[in-house]
PDB file of C-alpha atoms in Angstrom:
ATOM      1  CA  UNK A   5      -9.829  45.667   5.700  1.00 59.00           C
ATOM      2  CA  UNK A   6     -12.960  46.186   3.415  1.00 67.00           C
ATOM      3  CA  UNK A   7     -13.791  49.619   4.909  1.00 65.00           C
ATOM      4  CA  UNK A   8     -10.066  50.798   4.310  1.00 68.00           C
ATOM      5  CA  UNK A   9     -10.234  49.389   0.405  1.00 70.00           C
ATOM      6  CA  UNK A  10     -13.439  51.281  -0.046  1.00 70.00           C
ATOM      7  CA  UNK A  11     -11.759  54.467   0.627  1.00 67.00           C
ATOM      8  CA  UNK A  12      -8.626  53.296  -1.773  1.00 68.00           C
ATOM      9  CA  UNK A  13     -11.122  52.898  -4.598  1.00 67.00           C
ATOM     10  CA  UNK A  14     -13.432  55.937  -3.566  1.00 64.00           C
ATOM     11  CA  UNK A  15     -13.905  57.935  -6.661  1.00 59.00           C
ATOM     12  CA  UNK A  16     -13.757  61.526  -4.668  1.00 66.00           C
ATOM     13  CA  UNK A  17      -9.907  62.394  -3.239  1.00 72.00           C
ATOM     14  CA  UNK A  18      -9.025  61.387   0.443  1.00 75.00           C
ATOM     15  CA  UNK A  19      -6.246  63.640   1.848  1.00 79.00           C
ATOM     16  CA  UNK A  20      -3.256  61.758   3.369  1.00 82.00           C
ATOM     17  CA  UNK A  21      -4.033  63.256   6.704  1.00 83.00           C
ATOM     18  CA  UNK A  22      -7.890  61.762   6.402  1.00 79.00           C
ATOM     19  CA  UNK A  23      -6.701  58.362   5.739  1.00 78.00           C
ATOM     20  CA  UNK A  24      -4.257  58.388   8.608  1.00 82.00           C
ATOM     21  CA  UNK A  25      -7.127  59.746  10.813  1.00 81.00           C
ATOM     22  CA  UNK A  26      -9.313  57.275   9.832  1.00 79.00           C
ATOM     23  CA  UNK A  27      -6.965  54.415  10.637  1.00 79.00           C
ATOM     24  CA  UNK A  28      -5.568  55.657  13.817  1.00 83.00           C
ATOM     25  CA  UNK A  29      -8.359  58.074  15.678  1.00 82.00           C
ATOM     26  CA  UNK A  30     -11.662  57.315  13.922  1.00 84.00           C
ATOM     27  CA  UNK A  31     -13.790  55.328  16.362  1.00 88.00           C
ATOM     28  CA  UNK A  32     -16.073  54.151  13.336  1.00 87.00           C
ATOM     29  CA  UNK A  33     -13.676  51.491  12.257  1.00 87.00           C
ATOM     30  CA  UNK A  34     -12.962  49.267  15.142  1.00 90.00           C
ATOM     31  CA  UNK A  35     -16.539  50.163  16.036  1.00 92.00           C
ATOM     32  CA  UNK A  36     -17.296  49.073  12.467  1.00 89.00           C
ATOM     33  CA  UNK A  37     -15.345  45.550  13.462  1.00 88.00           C
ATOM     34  CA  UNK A  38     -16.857  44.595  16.583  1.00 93.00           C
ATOM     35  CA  UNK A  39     -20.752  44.714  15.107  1.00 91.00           C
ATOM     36  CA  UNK A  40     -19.369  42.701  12.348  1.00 87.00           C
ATOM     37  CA  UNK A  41     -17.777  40.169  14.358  1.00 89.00           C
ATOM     38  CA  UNK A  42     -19.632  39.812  16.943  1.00 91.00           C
ATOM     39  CA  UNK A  43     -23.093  39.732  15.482  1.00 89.00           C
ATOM     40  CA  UNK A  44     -21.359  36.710  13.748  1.00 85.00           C
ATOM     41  CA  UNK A  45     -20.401  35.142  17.015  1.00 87.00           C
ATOM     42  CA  UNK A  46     -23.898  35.758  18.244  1.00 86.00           C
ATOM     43  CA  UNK A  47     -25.572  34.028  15.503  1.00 82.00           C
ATOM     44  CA  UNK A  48     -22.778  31.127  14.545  1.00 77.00           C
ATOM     45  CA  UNK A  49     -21.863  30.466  18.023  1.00 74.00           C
ATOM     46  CA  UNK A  50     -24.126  27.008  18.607  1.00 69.00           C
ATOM     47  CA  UNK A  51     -22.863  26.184  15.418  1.00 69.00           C
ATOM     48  CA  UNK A  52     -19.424  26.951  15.510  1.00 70.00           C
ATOM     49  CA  UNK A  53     -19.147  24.924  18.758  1.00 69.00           C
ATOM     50  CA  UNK A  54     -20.609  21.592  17.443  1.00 72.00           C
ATOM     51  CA  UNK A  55     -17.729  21.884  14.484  1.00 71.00           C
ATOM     52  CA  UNK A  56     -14.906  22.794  16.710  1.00 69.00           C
ATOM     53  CA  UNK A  57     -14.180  25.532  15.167  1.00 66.00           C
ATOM     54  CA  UNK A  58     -12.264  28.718  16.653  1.00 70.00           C
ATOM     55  CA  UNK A  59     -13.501  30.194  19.924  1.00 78.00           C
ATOM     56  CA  UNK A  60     -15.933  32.693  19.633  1.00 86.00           C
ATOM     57  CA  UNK A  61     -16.388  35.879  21.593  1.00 91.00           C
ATOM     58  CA  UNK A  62     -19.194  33.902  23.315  1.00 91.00           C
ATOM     59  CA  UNK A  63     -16.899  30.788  24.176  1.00 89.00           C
ATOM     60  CA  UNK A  64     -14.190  33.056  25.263  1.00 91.00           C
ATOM     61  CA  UNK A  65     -15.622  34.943  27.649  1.00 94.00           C
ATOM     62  CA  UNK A  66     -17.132  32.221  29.113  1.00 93.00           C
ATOM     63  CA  UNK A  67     -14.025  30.719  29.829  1.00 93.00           C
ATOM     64  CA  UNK A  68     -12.057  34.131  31.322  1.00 95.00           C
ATOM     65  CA  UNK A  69     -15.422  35.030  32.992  1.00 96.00           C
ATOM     66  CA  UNK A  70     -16.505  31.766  34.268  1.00 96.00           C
ATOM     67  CA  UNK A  71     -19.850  33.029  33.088  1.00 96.00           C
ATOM     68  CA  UNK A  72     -23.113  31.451  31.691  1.00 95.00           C
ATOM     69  CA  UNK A  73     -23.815  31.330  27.909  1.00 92.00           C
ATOM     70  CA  UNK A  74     -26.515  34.092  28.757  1.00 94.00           C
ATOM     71  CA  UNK A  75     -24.052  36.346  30.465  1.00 96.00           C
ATOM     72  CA  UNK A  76     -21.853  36.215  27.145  1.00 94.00           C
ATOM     73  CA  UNK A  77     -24.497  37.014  24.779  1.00 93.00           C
ATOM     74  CA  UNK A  78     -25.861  40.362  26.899  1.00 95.00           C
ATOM     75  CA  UNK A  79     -22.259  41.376  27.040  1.00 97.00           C
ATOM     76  CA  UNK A  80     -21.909  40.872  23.155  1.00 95.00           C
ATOM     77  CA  UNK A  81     -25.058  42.837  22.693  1.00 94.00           C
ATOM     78  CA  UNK A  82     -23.932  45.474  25.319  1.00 97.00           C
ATOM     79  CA  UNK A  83     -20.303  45.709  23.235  1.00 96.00           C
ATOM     80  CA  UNK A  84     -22.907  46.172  19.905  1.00 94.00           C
ATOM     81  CA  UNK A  85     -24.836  48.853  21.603  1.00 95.00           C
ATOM     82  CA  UNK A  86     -21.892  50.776  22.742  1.00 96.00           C
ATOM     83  CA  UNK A  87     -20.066  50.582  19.457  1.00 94.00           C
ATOM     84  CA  UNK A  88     -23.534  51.625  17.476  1.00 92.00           C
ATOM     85  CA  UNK A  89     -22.846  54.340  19.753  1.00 94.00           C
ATOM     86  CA  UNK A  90     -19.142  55.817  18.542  1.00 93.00           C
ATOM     87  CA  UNK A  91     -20.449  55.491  14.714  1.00 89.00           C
ATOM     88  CA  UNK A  92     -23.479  57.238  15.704  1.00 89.00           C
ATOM     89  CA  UNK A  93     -21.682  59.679  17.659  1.00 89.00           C
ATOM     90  CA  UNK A  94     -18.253  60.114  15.272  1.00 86.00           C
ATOM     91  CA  UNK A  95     -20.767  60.707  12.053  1.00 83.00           C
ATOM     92  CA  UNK A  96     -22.948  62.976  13.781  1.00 85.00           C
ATOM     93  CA  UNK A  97     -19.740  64.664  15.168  1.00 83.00           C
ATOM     94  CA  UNK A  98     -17.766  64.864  11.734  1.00 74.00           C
ATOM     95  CA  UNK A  99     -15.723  67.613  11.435  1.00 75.00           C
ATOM     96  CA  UNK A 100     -12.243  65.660  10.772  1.00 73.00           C
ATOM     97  CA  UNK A 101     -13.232  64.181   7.486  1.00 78.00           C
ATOM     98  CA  UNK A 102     -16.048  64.555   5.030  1.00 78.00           C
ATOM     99  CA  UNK A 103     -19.014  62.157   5.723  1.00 78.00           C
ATOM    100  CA  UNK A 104     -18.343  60.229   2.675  1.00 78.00           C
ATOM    101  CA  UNK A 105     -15.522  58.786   4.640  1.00 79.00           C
ATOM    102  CA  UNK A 106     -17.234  57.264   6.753  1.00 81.00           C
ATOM    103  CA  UNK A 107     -20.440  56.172   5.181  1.00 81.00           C
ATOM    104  CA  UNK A 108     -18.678  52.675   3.819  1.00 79.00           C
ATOM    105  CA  UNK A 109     -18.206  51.671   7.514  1.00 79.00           C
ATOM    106  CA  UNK A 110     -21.589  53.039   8.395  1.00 81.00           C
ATOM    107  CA  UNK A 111     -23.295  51.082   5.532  1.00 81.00           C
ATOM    108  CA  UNK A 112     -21.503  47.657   6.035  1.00 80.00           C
ATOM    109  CA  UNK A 113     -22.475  47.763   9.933  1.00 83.00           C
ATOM    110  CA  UNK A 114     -26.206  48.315   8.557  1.00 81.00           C
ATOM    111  CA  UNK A 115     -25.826  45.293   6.238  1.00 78.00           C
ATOM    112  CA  UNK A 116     -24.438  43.432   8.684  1.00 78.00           C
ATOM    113  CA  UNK A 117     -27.399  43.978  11.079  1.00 77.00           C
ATOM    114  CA  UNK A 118     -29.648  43.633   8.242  1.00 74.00           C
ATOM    115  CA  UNK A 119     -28.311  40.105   6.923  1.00 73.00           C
ATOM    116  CA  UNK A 120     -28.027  38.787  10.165  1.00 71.00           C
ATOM    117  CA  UNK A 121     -30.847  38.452  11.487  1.00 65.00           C
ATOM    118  CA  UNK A 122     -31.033  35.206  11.598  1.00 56.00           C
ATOM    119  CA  UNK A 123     -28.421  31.875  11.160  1.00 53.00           C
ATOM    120  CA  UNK A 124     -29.240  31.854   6.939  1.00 52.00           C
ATOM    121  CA  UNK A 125     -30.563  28.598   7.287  1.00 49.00           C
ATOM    122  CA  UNK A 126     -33.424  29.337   5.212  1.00 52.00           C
ATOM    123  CA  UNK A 127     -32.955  33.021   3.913  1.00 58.00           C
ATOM    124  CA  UNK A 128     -34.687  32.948   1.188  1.00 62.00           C
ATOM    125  CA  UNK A 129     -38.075  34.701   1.900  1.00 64.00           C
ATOM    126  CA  UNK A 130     -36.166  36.996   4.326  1.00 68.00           C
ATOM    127  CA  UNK A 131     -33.907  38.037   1.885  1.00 72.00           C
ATOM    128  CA  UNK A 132     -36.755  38.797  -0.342  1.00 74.00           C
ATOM    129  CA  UNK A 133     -38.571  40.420   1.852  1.00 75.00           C
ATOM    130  CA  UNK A 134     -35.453  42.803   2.531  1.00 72.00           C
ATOM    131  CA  UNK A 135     -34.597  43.179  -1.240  1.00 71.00           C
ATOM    132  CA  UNK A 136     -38.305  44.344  -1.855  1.00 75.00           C
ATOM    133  CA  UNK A 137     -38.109  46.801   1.224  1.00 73.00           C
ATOM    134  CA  UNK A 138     -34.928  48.318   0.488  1.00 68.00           C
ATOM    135  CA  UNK A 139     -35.381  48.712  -3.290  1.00 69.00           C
ATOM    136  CA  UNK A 140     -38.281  48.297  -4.992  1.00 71.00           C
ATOM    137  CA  UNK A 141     -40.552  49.964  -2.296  1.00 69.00           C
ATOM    138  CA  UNK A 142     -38.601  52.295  -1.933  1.00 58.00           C
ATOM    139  CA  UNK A 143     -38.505  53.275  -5.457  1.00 57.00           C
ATOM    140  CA  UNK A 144     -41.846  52.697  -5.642  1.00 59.00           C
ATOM    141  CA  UNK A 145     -42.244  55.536  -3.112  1.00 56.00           C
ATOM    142  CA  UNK A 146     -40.385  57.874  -4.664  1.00 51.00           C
ATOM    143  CA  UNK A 147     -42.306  57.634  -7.726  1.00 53.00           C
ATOM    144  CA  UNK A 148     -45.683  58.386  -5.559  1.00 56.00           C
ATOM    145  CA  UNK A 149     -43.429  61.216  -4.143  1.00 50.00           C
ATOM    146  CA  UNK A 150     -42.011  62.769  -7.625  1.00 54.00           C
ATOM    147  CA  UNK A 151     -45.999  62.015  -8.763  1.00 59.00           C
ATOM    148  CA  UNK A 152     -47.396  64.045  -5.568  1.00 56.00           C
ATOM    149  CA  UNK A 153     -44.994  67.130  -6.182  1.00 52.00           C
ATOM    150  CA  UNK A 154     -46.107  66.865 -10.154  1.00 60.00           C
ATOM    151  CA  UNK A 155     -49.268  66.775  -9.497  1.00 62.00           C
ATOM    152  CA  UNK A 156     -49.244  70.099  -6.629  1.00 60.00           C
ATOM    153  CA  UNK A 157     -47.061  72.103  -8.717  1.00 60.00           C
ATOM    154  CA  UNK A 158     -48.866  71.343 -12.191  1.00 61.00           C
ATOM    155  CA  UNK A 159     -45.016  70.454 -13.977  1.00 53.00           C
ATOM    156  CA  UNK A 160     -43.244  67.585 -15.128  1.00 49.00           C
ATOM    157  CA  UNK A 161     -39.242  67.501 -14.347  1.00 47.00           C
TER     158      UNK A 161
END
C-alpha cells in the first residue's frame, strides 16, 4: 500500500493507464511485497513463535510441507532471490512506464534488505554504520570527485 501512495503523491504526472499497469501487470509490486514480508518472517520468526503471534511464512510452510525449520528458511530465501529477480528484470526491461515509477518499490525493497539485517536488538552501531555509508561517505566522495574534476580542468562550477 506504501508503494501505491508514493505514486499518488509523486510530484511528476502518472497516466491512468501507468497506474493501472502498475497495479495489475507490474511484477515489481508483489515482488516488492514478498522481500518485505518475508525478510520479516525470516528475521522475527523465533520471536514471533515464543509470543504466539500469527503464523509466519516459516511456520506455515512447515506445517503444509511437513518440512524442517531449515527447509522453510531456504525456500524463503529462494522466494527472495526469485522476486529480486522480476524487479531486476521489470526495471531493466521498462518500457511500459517511466523508471520513476518504479524506483519507490525498488528503493523500499533496498531498505528493507538494508534494515534487516539483523533482529534490531541492538541496532544502534549498525544503523550508524549504515547512516555514515549511505550519506556522509558518500557525500564525502563526491566532494573528492567534484575536487578531482576542479582540479584537472583548472575551473570552479
Amino acid at each position: 500500500m506504501i508503494l501505491i501512495t508514493c505514486l499518488i503523491v509523486a510530484e511528476e504526472f502518472i497516466s491512468k493507464e501507468t497506474f493501472e499497469w502498475m497495479l495489475n501487470d507490474s511484477l515489481v509490486l508483489p515482488a516488492s511485497s514478498l522481500i518485505n514480508r518475508f525478510k520479516d518472517d525470516i528475521i522475527g520468526h523465533a520471536h514471533e513463535q515464543q509470543r504466539e503471534h500469527g503464523a509466519s511464512f516459516i511456520e506455515c510452510y512447515m506445517k503444509e510441507y511437513g518440512a524442517l525449520e531449515q527447509e522453510a528458511l531456504a525456500e524463503a530465501w529462494r522466494q527472495i532471490v526469485n522476486a529480486w529477480k522480476d524487479i531486476n528484470t521489470e526495471y531493466l526491461r521498462a518500457t511500459h512506464v517511466p523508471t520513476f515509477v518504479l524506483d519507490p518499490a525498488l528503493n523500499l525493497s533496498r531498505l528493507v534488505d538494508i534494515l534487516q539485517k539483523d533482529d534490531f536488538t541492538d541496532s544502534r552501531w549498525f544503523l550508524k554504520d549504515v547512516i555514515t555509508m549511505l550519506f556522509v561517505d558518500s557525500v564525502n566522495r563526491t566532494f573528492d570527485h567534484q575536487n578531482a574534476f576542479e582540479a584537472n580542468n583548472g575551473s570552479k562550477t
